[in-house]
Short mmCIF file of C-alpha atoms in Angstrom, two decimals:
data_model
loop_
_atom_site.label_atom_id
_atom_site.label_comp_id
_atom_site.label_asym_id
_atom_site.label_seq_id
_atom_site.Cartn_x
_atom_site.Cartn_y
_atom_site.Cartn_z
CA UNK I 58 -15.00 8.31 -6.54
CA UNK I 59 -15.11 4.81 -7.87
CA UNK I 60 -12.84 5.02 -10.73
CA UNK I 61 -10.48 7.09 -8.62
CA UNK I 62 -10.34 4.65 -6.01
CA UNK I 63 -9.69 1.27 -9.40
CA UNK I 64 -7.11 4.34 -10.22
CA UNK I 65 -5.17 4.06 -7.40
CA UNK I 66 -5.33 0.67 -6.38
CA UNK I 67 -3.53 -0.15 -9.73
CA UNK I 68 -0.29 0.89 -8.03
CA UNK I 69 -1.18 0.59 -4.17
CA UNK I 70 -1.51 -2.02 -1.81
CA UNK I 71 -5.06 -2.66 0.02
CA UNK I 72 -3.26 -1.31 3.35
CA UNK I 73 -2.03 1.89 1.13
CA UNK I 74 -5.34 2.75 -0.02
CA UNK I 75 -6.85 2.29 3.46
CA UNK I 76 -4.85 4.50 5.42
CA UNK I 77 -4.77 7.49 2.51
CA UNK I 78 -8.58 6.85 2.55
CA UNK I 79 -8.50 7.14 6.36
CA UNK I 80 -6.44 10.17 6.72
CA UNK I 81 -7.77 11.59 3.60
CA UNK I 82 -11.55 10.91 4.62
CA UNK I 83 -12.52 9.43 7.96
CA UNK I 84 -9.63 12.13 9.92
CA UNK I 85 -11.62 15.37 8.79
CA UNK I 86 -15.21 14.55 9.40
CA UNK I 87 -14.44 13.01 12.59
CA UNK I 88 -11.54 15.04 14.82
CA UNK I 89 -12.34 17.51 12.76
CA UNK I 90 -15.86 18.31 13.13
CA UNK I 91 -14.48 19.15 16.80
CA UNK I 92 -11.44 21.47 15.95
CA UNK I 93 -13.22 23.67 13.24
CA UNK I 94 -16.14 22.45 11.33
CA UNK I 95 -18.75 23.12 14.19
CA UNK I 96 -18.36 26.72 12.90
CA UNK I 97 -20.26 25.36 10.38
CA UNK I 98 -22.86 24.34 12.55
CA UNK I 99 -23.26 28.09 14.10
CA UNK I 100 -24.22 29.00 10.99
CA UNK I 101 -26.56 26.48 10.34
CA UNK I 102 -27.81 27.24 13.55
CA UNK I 103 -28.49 30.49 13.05
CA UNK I 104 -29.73 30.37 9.70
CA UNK I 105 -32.45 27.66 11.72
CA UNK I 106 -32.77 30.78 14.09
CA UNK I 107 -31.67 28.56 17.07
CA UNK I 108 -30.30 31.35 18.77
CA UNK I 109 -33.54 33.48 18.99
CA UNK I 110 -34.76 30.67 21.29
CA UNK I 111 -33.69 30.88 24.43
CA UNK I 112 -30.38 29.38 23.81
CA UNK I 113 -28.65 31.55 26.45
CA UNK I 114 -30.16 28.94 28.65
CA UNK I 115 -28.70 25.87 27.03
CA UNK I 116 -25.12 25.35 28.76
CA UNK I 117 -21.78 26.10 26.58
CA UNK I 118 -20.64 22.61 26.94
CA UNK I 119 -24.34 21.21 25.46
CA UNK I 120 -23.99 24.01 22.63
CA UNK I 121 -20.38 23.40 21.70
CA UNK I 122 -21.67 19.82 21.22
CA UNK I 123 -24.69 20.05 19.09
CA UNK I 124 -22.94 22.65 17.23
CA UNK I 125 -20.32 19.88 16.59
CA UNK I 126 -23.29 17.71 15.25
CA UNK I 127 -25.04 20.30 13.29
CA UNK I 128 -21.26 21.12 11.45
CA UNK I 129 -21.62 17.54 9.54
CA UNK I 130 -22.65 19.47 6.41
CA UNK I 131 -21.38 17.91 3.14
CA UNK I 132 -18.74 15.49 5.30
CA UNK I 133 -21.43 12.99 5.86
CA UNK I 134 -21.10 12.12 2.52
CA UNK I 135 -16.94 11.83 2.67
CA UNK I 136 -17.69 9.61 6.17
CA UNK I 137 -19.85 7.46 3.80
CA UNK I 138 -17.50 7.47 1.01
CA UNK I 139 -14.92 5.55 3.59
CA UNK I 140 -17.23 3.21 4.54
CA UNK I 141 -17.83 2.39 1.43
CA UNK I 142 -13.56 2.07 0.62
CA UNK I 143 -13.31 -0.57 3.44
CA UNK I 144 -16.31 -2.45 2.06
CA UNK I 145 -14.66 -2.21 -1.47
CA UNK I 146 -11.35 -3.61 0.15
CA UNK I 147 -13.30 -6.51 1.30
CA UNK I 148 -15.34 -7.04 -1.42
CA UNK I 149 -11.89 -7.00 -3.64
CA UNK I 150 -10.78 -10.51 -1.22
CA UNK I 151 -13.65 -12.03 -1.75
CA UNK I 152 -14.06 -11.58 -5.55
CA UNK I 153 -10.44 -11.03 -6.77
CA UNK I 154 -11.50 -9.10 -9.49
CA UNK I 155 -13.64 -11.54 -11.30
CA UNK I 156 -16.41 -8.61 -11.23
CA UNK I 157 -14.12 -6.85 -13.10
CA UNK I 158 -13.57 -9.17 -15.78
CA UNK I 159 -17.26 -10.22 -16.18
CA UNK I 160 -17.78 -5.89 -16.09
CA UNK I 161 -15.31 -5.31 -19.22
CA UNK I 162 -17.50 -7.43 -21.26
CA UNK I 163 -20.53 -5.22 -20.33
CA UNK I 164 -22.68 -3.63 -23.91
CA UNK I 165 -24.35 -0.71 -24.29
CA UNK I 166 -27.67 -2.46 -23.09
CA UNK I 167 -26.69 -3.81 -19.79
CA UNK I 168 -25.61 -0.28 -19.29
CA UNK I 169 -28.72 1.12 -19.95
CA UNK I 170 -30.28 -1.20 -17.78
CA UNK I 171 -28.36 -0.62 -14.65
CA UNK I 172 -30.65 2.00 -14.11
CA UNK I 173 -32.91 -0.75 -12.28
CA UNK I 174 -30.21 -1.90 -10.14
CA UNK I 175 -29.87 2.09 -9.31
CA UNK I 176 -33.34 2.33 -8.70
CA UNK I 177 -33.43 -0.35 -6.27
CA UNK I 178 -31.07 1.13 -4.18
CA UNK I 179 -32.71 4.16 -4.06
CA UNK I 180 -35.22 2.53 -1.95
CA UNK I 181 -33.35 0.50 0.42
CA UNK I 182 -31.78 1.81 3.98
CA UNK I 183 -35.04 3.97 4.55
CA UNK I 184 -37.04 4.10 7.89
CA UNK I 185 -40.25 5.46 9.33
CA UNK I 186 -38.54 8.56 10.60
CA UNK I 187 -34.56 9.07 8.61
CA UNK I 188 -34.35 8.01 4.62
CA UNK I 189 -31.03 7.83 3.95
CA UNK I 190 -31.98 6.49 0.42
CA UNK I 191 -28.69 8.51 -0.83
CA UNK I 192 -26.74 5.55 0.83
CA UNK I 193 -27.43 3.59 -1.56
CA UNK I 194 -27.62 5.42 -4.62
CA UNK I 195 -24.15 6.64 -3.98
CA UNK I 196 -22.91 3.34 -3.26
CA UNK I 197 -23.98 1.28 -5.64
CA UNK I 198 -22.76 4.16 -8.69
CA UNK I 199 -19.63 4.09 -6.58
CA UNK I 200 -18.85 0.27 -7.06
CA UNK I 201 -20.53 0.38 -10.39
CA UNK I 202 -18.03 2.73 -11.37
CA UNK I 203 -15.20 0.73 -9.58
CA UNK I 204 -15.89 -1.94 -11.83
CA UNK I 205 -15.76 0.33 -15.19
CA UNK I 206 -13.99 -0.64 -18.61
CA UNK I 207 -16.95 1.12 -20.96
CA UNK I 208 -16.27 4.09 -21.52
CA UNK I 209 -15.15 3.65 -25.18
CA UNK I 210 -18.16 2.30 -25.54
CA UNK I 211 -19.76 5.37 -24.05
CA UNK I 212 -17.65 7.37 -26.00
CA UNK I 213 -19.04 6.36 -29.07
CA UNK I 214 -22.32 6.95 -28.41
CA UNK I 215 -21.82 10.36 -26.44
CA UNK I 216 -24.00 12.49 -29.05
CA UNK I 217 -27.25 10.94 -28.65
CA UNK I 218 -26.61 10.41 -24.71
CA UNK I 219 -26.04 14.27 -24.32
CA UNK I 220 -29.04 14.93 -26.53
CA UNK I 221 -31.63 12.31 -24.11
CA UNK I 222 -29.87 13.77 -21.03
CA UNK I 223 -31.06 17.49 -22.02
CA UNK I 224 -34.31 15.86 -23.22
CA UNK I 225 -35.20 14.06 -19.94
CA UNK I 226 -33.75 17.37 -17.83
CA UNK I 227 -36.31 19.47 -19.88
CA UNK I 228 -39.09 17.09 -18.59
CA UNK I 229 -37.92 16.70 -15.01
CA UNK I 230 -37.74 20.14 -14.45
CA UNK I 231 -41.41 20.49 -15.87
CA UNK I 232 -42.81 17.88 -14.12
CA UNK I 233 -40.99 18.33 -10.62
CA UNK I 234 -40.88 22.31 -10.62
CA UNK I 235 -41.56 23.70 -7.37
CA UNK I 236 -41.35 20.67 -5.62
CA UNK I 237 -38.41 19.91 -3.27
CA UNK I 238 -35.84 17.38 -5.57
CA UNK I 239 -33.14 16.77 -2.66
CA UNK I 240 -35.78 14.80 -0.98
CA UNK I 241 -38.32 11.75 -1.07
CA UNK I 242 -40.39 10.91 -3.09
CA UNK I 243 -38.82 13.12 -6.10
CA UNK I 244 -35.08 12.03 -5.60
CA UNK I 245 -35.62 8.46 -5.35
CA UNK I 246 -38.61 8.33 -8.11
CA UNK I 247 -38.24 6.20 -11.25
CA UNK I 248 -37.99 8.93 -13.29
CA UNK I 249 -35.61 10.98 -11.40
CA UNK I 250 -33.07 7.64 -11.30
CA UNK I 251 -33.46 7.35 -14.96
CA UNK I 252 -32.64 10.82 -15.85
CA UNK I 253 -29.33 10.91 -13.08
CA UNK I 254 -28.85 7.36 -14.53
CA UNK I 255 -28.77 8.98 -18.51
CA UNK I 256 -26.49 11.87 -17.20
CA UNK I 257 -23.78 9.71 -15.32
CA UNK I 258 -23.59 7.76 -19.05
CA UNK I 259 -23.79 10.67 -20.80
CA UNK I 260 -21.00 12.60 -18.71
CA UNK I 261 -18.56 9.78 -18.92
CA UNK I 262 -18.86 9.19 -22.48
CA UNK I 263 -18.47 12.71 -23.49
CA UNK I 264 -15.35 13.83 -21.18
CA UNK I 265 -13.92 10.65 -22.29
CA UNK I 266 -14.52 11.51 -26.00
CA UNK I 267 -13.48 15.57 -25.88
CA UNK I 268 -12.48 15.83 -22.28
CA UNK I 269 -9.38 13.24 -21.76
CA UNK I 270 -6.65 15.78 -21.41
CA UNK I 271 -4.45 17.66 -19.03
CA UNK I 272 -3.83 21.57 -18.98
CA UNK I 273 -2.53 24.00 -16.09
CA UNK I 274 -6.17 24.44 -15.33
CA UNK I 275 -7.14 20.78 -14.66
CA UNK I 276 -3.95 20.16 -13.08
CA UNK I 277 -4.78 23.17 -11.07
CA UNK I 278 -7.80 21.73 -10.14
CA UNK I 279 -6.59 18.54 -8.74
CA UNK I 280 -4.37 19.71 -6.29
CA UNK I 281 -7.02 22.14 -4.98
CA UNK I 282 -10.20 20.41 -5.73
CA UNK I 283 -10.47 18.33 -2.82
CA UNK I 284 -9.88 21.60 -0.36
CA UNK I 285 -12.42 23.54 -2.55
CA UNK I 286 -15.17 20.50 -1.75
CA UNK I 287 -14.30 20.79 1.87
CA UNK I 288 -14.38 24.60 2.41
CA UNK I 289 -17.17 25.57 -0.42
CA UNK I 290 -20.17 25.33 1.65
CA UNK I 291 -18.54 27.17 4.89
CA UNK I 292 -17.51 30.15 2.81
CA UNK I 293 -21.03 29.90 1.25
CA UNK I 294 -23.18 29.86 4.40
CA UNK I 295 -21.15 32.77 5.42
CA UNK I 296 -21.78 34.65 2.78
CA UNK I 297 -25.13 34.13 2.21
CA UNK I 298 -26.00 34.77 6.16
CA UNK I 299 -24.58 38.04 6.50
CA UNK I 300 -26.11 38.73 3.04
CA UNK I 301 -29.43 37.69 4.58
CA UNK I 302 -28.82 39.07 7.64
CA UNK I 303 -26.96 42.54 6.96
CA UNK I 304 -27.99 43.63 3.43
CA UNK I 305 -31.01 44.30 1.15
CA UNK I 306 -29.47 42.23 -1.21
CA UNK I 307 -31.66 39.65 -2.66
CA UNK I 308 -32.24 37.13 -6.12
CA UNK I 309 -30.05 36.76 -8.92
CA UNK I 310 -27.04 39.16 -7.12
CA UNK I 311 -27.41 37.39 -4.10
CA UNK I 312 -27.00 33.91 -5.62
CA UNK I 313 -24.06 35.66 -7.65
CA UNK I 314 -22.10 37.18 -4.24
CA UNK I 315 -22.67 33.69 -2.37
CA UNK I 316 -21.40 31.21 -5.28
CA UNK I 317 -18.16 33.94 -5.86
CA UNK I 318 -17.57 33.67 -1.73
CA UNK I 319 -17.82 29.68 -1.88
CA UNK I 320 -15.24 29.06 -5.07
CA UNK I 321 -12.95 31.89 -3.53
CA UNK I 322 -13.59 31.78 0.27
CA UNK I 323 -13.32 28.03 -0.23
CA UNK I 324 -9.86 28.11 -1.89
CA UNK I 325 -8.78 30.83 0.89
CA UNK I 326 -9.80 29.01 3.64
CA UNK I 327 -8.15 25.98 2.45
CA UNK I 328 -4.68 27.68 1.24
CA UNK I 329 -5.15 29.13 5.33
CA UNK I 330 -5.56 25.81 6.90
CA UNK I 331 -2.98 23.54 5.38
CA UNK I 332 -0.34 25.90 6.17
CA UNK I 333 -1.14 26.12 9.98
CA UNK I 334 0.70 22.85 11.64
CA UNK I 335 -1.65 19.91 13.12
CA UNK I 336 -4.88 21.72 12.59
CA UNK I 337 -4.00 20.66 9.13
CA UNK I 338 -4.46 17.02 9.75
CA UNK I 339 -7.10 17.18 11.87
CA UNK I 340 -9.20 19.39 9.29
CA UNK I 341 -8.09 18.39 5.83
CA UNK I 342 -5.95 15.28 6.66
CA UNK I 343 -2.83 16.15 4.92
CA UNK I 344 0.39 16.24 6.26
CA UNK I 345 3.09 17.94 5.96
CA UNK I 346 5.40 17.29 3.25
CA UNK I 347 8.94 16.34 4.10
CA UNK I 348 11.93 18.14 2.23
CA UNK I 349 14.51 16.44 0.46
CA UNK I 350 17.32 17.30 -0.06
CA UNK I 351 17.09 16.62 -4.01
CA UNK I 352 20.90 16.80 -5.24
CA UNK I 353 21.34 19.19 -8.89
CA UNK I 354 20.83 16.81 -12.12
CA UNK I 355 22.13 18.59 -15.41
CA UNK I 356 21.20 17.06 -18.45
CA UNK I 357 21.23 18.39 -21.99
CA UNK I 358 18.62 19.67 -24.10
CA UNK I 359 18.52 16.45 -25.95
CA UNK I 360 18.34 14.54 -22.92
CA UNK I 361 15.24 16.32 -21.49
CA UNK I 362 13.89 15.93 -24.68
CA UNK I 363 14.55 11.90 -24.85
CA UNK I 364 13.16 11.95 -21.06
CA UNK I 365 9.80 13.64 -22.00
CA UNK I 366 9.10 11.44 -25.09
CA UNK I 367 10.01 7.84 -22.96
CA UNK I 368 7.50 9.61 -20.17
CA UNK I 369 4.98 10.69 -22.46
CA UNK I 370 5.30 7.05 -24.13
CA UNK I 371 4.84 5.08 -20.51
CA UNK I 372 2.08 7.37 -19.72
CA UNK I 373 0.10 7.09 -23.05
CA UNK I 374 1.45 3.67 -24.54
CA UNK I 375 2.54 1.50 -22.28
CA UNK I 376 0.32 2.08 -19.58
CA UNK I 377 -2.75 0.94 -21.43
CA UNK I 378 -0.19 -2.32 -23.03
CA UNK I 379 -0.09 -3.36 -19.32
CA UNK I 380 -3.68 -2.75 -18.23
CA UNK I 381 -4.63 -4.90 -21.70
CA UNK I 382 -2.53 -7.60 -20.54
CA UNK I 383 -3.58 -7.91 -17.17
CA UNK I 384 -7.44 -8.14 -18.89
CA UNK I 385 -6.11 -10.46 -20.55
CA UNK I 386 -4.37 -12.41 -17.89
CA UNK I 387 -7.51 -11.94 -15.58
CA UNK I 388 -9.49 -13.70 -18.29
CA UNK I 389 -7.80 -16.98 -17.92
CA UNK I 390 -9.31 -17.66 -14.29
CA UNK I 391 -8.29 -17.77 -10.82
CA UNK I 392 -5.91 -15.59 -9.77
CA UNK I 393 -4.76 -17.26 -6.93
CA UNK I 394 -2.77 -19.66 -8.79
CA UNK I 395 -2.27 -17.46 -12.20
CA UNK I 396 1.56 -16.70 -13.05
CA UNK I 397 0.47 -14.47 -16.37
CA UNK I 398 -1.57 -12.50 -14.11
CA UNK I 399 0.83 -12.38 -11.26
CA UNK I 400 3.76 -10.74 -14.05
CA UNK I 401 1.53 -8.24 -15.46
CA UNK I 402 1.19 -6.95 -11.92
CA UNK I 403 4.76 -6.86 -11.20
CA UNK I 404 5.15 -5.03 -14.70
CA UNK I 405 2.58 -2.65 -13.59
CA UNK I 406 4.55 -2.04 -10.42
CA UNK I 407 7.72 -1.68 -12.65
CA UNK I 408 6.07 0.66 -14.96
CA UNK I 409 4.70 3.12 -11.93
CA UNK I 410 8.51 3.02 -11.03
CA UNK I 411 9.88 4.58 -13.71
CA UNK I 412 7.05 7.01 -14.63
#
């Protein structure tokens, strides 16, 4: 979520990324916990057995409402994931990317050593009665990621991370079997940070080593990825109530049936919603695309051949020329009053143009 969100604000505006982030985030797990996700929270409800006590008595107004709050589910962590864009906006004016610079420079070490920082926030935002220590584990990876530039460096040592990643699983699954991991004191423990720690590195350095390319599949999965997160763990619940509820089935086929309902219940569900106007926005925060009327180019085969080589040049060439020389630019201080820094923006801009 961090890099995506350095991603984008390469070629948006502050304001840009804001509202998309809004729309995108804050819209669904807000208006739209009250349109359609408190169906969620029926079934939560009932797998809770709420309903087998007394509820009859409760009035429909009361129920429609705590369903509403029981339907959070996994969009807490998309409401968190917005506050989290407005405090990277702000943090952005204050620092004007000076993190960033001082981040590039970052060895293999300091990245190892993070882990502390990671622990740490593991620990804060708890109280007597809620921990919400995943607050601040998934905020601080999410600005530490922000602030990336590594992952050559990860890259190059992607072997031996992989191979102390599946060494520390092996020992956290020994020493923590049986024992709940979603929850204190396992999932903020010392040694549970330092083996999530070891896998962030080690997953970063290897898909940036043998996993940095495009196919149908992974383009694919970005345009339905985001719908898949949101409508996974309704089509799951589903699935795996009525299979509770109605069947005999149990184990390995039951874990089978329920993860088959919540990849393609999830992509049904969201190919359903987004075509159905409003309840659209107010569930997945998309809206609808407007036609244009695109007017009938005809080029030759030569010419879509020249096209596709200058596109795959700005995408693979030139877009890492002008992300080198705003590095560079960045290096030579503040920003407010730097021209080379100020150009390689405007390139930037100019580049996004034409790609």
């Amino acid at each position: 979520s961090g890099m995506c969100a350095r991603y984008y604000l390469e070629g948006h505006t502050d304001r840009e990324f804001l509202a998309g982030r809004t729309r995108k985030l804050l819209v669904p797990s807000t208006i739209g916990l009250f349109v359609f996700w408190w169906i969620q929270g029926y079934f939560n409800m009932a797998f809770s057995h709420v309903f087998d006590q007394s509820w009859e008595k409760v009035p429909k107004a009361v129920g429609y409402l705590i369903m509403v709050l029981s339907g959070v589910g996994i969009l807490w962590y998309i409401q968190v994931l917005w506050v989290l864009s407005v405090l990277l906006v702000l943090l952005r004016k204050i620092e004007k990317d000076r993190l960033y610079v001082f981040g590039e420079k970052a060895v293999l070490p300091v990245l190892f050593l993070l882990v502390i920082p990671v622990w740490g926030a593991a620990q804060i935002l708890n109280t007597p009665v809620i921990c919400v220590y995943r607050f601040g584990i998934y905020g601080i990876c999410f600005l530490l990621d922000y602030y990336e530039k590594v992952t050559d460096r990860l890259a190059r040592v992607s072997v031996p991370l992989a191979a102390a990643a599946v060494v520390l699983a092996v020992f956290y699954v020994r020493y923590y079997f049986g024992e709940n991991y979603a929850e204190e004191p396992v999932v903020n423990s010392p040694f549970s940070i330092l083996y999530g720690w070891t896998v962030c590195l080690a997953v970063l350095g290897g898909m940036k080593r043998w996993g940095n390319r495009t196919s149908q599949k992974t383009e694919w999965l970005s345009k339905k990825s985001y719908g898949l997160y949101l409508f996974h763990y309704l089509a799951l619940s589903a699935a795996a109530y009525f299979l509770d509820r109605y069947t005999e089935v149990t184990g390995g086929a039951a874990y089978l049936l329920s993860g088959i309902a919540a990849y393609a219940g999830g992509y049904l569900l969201y190919e359903l919603i987004k075509r159905i106007p409003v309840i659209r926005w107010c569930v997945i925060g998309e809206k609808k695309e407007r036609k244009q009327m695109m007017k009938q180019v005809t080029v030759t085969g030569e010419g879509l051949k020249k096209m596709k080589e200058e596109l795959d040049y700005l995408k693979n060439v030139r877009r890492k020329e002008v992300s080198d020389a705003i590095g560079v630019a960045r290096s030579f201080g503040d920003l407010s009053e730097n021209s080379e820094y100020d150009e390689a923006k405007n390139e930037q801009g100019k580049l996004y143009s034409r790609i």
